[in-house]
XYZ file of C-alpha atoms in Angstrom:
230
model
C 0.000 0.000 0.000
C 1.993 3.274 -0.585
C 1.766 6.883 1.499
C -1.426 8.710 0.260
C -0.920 12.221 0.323
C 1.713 12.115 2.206
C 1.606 15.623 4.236
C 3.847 15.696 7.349
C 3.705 17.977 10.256
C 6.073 20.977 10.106
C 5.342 23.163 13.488
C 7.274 22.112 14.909
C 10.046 20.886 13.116
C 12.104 19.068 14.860
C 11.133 18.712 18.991
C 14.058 17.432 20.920
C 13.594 16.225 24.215
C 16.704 15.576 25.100
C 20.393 16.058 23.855
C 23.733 15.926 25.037
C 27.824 14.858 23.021
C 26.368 10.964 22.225
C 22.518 10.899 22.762
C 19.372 12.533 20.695
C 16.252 11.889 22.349
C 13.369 13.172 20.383
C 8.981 13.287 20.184
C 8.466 12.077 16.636
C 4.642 13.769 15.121
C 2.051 11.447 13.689
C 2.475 11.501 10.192
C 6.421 11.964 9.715
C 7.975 8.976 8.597
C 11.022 8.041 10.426
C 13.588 7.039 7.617
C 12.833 8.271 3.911
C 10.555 6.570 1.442
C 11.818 5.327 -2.154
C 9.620 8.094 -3.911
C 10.940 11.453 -4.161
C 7.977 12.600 -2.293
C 8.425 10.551 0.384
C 12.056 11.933 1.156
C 10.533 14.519 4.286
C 11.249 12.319 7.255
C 12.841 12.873 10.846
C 16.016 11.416 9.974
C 16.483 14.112 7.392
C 15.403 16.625 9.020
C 16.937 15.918 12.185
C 20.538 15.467 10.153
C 19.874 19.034 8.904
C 20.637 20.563 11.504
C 22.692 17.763 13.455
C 25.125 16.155 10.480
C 26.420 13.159 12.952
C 22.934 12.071 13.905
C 22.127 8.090 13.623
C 19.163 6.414 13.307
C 19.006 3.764 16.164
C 15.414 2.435 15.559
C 12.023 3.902 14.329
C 8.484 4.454 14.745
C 5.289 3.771 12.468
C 4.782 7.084 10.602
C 1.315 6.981 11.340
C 2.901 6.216 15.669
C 3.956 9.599 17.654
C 6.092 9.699 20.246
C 9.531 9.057 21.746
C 12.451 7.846 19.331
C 15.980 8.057 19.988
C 19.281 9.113 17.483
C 22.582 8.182 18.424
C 25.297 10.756 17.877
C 28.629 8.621 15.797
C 28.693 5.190 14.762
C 30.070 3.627 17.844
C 27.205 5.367 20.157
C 24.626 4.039 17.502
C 26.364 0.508 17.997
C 26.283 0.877 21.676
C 22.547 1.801 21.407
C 21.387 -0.786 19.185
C 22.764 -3.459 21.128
C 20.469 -2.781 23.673
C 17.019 -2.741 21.611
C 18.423 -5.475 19.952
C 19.340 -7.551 23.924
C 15.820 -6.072 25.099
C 17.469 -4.170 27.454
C 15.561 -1.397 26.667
C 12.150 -0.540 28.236
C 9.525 1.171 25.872
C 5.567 1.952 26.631
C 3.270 2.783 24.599
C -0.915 4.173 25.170
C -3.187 3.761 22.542
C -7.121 3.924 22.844
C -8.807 1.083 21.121
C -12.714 0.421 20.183
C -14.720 -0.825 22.702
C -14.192 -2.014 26.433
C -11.651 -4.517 26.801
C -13.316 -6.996 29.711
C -10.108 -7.906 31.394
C -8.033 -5.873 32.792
C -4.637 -6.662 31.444
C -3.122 -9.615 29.685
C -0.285 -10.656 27.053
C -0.639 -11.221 23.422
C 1.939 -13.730 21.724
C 0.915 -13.936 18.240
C 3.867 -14.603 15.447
C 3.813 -11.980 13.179
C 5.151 -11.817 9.235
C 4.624 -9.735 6.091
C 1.441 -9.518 4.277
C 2.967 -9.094 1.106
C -0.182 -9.193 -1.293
C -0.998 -6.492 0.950
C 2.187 -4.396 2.511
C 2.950 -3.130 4.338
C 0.677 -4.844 7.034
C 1.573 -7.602 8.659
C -0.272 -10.785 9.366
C -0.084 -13.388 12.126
C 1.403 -16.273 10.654
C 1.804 -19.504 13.131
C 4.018 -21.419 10.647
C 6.585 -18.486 9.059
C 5.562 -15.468 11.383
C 8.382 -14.058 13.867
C 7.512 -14.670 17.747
C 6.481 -11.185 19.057
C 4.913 -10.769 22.520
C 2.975 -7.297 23.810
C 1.605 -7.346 27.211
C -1.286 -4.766 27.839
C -3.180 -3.162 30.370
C -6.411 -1.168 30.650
C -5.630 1.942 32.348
C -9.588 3.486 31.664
C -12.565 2.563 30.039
C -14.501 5.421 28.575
C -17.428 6.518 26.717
C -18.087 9.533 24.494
C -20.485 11.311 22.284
C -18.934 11.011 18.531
C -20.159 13.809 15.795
C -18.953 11.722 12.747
C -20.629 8.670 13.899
C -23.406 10.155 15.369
C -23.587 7.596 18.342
C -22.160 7.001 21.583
C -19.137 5.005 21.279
C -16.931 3.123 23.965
C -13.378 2.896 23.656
C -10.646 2.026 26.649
C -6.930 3.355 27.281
C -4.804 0.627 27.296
C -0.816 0.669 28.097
C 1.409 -1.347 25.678
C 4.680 -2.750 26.487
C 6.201 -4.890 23.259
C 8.996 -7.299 24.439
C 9.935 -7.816 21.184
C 9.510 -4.880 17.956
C 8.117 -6.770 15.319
C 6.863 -3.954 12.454
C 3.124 -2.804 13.309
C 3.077 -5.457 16.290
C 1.294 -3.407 18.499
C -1.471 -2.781 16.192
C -2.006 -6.246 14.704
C -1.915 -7.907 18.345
C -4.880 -5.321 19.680
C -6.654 -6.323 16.203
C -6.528 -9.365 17.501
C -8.112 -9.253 20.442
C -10.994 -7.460 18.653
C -10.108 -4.107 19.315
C -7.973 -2.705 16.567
C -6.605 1.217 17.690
C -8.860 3.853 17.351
C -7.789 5.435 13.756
C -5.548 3.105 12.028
C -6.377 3.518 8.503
C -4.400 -0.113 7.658
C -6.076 -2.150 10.213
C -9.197 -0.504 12.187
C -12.622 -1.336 10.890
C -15.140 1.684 9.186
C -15.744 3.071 12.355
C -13.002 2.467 14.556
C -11.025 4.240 11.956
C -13.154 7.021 11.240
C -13.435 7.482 15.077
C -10.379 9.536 15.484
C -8.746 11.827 12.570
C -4.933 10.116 13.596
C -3.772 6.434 14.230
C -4.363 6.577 18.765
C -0.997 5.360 19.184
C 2.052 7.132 21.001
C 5.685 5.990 22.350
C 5.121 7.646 25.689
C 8.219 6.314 27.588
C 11.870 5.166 26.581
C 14.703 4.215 28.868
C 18.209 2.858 27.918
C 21.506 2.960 29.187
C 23.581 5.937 28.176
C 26.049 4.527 25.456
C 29.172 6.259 27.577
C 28.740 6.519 31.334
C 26.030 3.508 31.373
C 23.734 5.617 33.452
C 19.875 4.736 33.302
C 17.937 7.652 31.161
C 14.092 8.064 31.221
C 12.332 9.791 29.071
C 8.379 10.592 28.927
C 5.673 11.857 26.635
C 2.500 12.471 27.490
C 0.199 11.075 24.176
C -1.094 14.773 22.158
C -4.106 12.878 22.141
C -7.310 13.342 23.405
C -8.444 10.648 26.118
């Protein structure tokens, strides 16, 4: 499926959360793609934009265009290295908050569902028992909530969940909460009619990182409260 008018946020820019010699901690928009796309109108993306105006800046891992949220760059090759290693050990803790159709009826639980490439249909993935990647998500309801919806004319209930991936399997978190029956609240590749149409944005946002600095090995946190309404 390629970008449809492909229209990324420019105010602001670039929104840095933190920085210091080795580390660039940012809060990625909804609708900037991380890395650029192959068309030339796809070539906008943070990791051009961020290089702009810091030349040694490294992509370390990404985000969803359509996910917001916390994403961090790695200043030099070896910091980058030193980085990766942890995503790649999962010895880095990430959570995510989405809000999903409907009321979820338990209050928290763990998804392991193997995941692969739906390539009649990419780029959404598929679970896959046979060829999929293992990929495991544990969730938890943090509020169930009802509200009055003008474009669907109709009361509609939707819950708050928190999302913590063990693994980072491309579009995990949204396939596994499809799964479950309650796909994210405007996800235009995997939300029904009116889950999608719902919420003008895919309800999806990295609202905490933490990793080991890459030089003195001390613990950072970051947060990021989702720009979404709840």
């Amino acid at each position: 499926m390629a970008i449809l008018n492909y229209q990324p946020p420019t105010n602001p820019y670039i929104k840095v959360v933190y920085q210091d010699d080795h580390v660039l901690v940012l809060d990625k928009p909804s609708g900037l793609l991380t890395v650029p796309g192959k068309a030339l109108e796809h070539r906008d993306c943070l990791q051009l934009r961020v290089q702009r105006v810091f030349p040694e800046a490294r992509i370390v891992h990404r985000l969803d265009m359509a996910t917001s949220g916390l994403i961090v760059m790695a200043f030099g090759k070896s910091n980058q290295g030193a980085i990766g290693k942890q995503f790649e050990q999962r010895q880095v803790d990430k959570t995510y908050q989405a809000l999903v159709w409907e009321h979820i009826e338990d209050d928290s639980g763990t998804v392991s569902l193997p995941l692969i490439c739906d390539w009649p249909n990419r780029p959404k993935q598929m679970v896959d028992h046979e060829r999929g990647k293992p990929a495991t998500t544990h969730w938890q309801v943090k509020s169930r909530n009802l509200e009055n919806n003008v474009s669907l004319k109709k009361n509609i209930p939707f819950s708050l969940v928190e999302l913590k991936p063990v693994t980072g399997r491309s579009h995990q978190l949204r396939v596994h909460m499809l799964s479950l029956g309650h796909p994210i609240l405007g996800d235009r590749l995997y939300a029904h009619e009116q889950a999608l149409a719902a919420r003008p944005r895919l309800q999806l946002h990295a609202c905490q990182l933490s990793f080991k600095h890459p030089q003195t090995d001390v613990q950072l946190n970051f947060e990021s409260p989702p720009p979404f309404n709840i």
